[in-house]
Short mmCIF file of C-alpha atoms in Angstrom, two decimals:
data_model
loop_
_atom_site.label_atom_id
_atom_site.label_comp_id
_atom_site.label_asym_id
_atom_site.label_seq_id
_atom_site.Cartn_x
_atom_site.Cartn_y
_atom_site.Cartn_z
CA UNK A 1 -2.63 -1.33 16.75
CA UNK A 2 -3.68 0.56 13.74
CA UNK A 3 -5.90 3.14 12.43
CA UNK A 4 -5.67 1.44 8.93
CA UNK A 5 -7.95 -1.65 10.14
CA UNK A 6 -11.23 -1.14 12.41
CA UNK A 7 -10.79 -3.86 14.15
CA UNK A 8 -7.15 -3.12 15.37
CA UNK A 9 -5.39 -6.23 14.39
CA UNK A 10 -2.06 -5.49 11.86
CA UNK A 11 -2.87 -6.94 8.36
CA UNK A 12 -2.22 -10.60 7.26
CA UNK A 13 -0.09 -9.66 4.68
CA UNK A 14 1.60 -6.17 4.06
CA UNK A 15 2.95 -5.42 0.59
CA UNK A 16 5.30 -2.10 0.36
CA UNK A 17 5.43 -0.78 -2.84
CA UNK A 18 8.90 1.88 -2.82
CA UNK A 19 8.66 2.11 -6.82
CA UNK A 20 6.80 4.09 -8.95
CA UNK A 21 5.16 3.58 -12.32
CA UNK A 22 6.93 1.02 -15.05
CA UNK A 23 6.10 -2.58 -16.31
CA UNK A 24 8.29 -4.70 -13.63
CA UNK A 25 6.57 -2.63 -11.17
CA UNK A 26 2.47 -3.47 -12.47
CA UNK A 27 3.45 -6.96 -11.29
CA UNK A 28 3.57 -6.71 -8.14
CA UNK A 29 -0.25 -4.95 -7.84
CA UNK A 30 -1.39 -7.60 -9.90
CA UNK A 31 0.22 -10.00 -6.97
CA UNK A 32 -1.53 -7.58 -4.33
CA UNK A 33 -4.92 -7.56 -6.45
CA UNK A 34 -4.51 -11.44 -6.31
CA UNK A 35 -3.97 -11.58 -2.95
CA UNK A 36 -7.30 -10.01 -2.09
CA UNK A 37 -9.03 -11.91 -4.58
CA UNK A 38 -7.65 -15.15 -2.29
CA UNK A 39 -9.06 -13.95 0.49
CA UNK A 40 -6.10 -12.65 2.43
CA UNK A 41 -6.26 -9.47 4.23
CA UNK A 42 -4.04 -7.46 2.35
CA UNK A 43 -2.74 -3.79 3.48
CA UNK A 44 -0.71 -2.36 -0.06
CA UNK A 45 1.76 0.44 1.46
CA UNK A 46 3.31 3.11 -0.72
CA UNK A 47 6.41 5.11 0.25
CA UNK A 48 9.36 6.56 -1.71
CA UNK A 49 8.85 6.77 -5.05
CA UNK A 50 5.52 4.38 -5.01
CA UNK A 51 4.11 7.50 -3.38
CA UNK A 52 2.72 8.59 -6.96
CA UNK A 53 0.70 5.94 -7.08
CA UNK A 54 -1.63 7.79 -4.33
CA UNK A 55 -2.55 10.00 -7.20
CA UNK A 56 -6.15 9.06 -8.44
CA UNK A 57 -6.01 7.27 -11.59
CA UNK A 58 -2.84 6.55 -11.66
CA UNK A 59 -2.99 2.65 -11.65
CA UNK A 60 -6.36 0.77 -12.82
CA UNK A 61 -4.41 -2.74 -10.56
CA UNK A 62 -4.89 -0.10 -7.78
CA UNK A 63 -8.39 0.33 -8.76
CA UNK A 64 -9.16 -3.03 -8.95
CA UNK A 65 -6.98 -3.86 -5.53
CA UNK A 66 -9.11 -1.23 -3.58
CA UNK A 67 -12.70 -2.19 -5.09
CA UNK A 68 -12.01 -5.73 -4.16
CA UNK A 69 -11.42 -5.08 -0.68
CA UNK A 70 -7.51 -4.42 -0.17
CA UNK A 71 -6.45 -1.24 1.82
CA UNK A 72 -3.83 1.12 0.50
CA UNK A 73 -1.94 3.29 2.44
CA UNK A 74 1.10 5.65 1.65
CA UNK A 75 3.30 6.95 3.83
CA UNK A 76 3.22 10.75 5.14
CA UNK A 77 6.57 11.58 4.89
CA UNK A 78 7.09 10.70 1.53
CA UNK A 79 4.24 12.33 0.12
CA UNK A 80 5.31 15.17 1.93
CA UNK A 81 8.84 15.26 0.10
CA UNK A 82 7.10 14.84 -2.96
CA UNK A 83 4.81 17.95 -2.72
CA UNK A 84 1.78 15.14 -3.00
CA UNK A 85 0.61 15.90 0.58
CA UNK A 86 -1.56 18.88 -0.44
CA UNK A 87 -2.98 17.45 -3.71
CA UNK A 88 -6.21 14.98 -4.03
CA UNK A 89 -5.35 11.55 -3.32
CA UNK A 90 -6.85 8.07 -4.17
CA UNK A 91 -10.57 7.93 -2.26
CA UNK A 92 -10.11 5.31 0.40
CA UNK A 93 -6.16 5.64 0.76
CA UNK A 94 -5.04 6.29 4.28
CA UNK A 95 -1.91 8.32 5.21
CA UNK A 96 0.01 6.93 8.11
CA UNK A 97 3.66 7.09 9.34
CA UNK A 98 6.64 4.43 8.84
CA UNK A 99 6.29 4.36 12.74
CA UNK A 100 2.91 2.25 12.43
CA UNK A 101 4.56 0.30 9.31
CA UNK A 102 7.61 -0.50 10.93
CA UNK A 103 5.32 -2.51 14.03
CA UNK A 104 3.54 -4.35 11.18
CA UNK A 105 7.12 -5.32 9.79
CA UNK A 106 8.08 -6.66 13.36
CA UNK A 107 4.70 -8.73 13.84
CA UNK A 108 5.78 -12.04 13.21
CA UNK A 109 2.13 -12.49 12.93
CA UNK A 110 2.31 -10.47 9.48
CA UNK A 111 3.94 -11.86 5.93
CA UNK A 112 5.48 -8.90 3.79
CA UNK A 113 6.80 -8.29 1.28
CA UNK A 114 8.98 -5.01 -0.06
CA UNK A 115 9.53 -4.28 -3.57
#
C-alpha cells in the first residue's frame, strides 16, 4: 500500500507530528523513539508545522528515532508551503502525500496517534 515500507504493509503504529519545535512537543519523539525501541513498527509523519523537523539536525529524538529503526516521513504539501521542498532534508526521510496517510489513518489494522 505504501512506498514508505518495502514490504507494502501500512505501519503498526503511525505517529503524526503537526507541531514544530518546543518542550511539550520533544515528548512525543521521545514516545516515538520508545516505541521503536519496543519493537513496534513505527512510521513518525510530519505535516504542518512539524514539517521543520525534516530539516537535518533539527531534533537529536529524531536522530535517535531514525538510527533505531523508525521511518519518518513528512508530508509534500506542507513542505511545499513552507519553502522546505527545495532545501536538504533529513537522510532517510521520505516525502509522501496526505492521500497515502489518510489510508493508514483508515486501517483499522494501524494505532495512531496525532499530536
Amino acid at each position: 500500500m505504501t512506498e514508505a515500507w518495502a514490504d507494502g504493509t501500512p505501519p503498526g503504529r503511525l505517529l503524526i507530528e503537526s507541531q514544530g519545535h518546543g518542550p511539550e512537543a520533544a515528548g512525543f519523539r521521545r514516545d516515538a523513539v520508545t516505541q521503536v525501541l519496543t519493537g513496534h513498527s513505527v512510521l513518525l509523519f510530519l505535516v504542518q508545522d512539524g514539517v521543520v523537523l525534516a530539516l537535518p539536525g533539527s531534533d537529536d529524538e529524531l536522530d535517535r528515532f531514525q538510527g533505531r529503526g523508525g521511518v519518518l516521513a513528512a508530508d509534500a504539501h506542507s513542505l511545499a508551503q513552507r519553502g522546505l521542498d527545495t532545501v536538504p532534508l533529513r537522510p532517510g526521510l521520505r516525502v509522501i502525500g496526505m492521500d497515502e496517510v489518510a489510508g493508514w489513518i483508515l486501517d483499522p489494522a494501524v494505532q495512531v496517534v496525532w499530536h
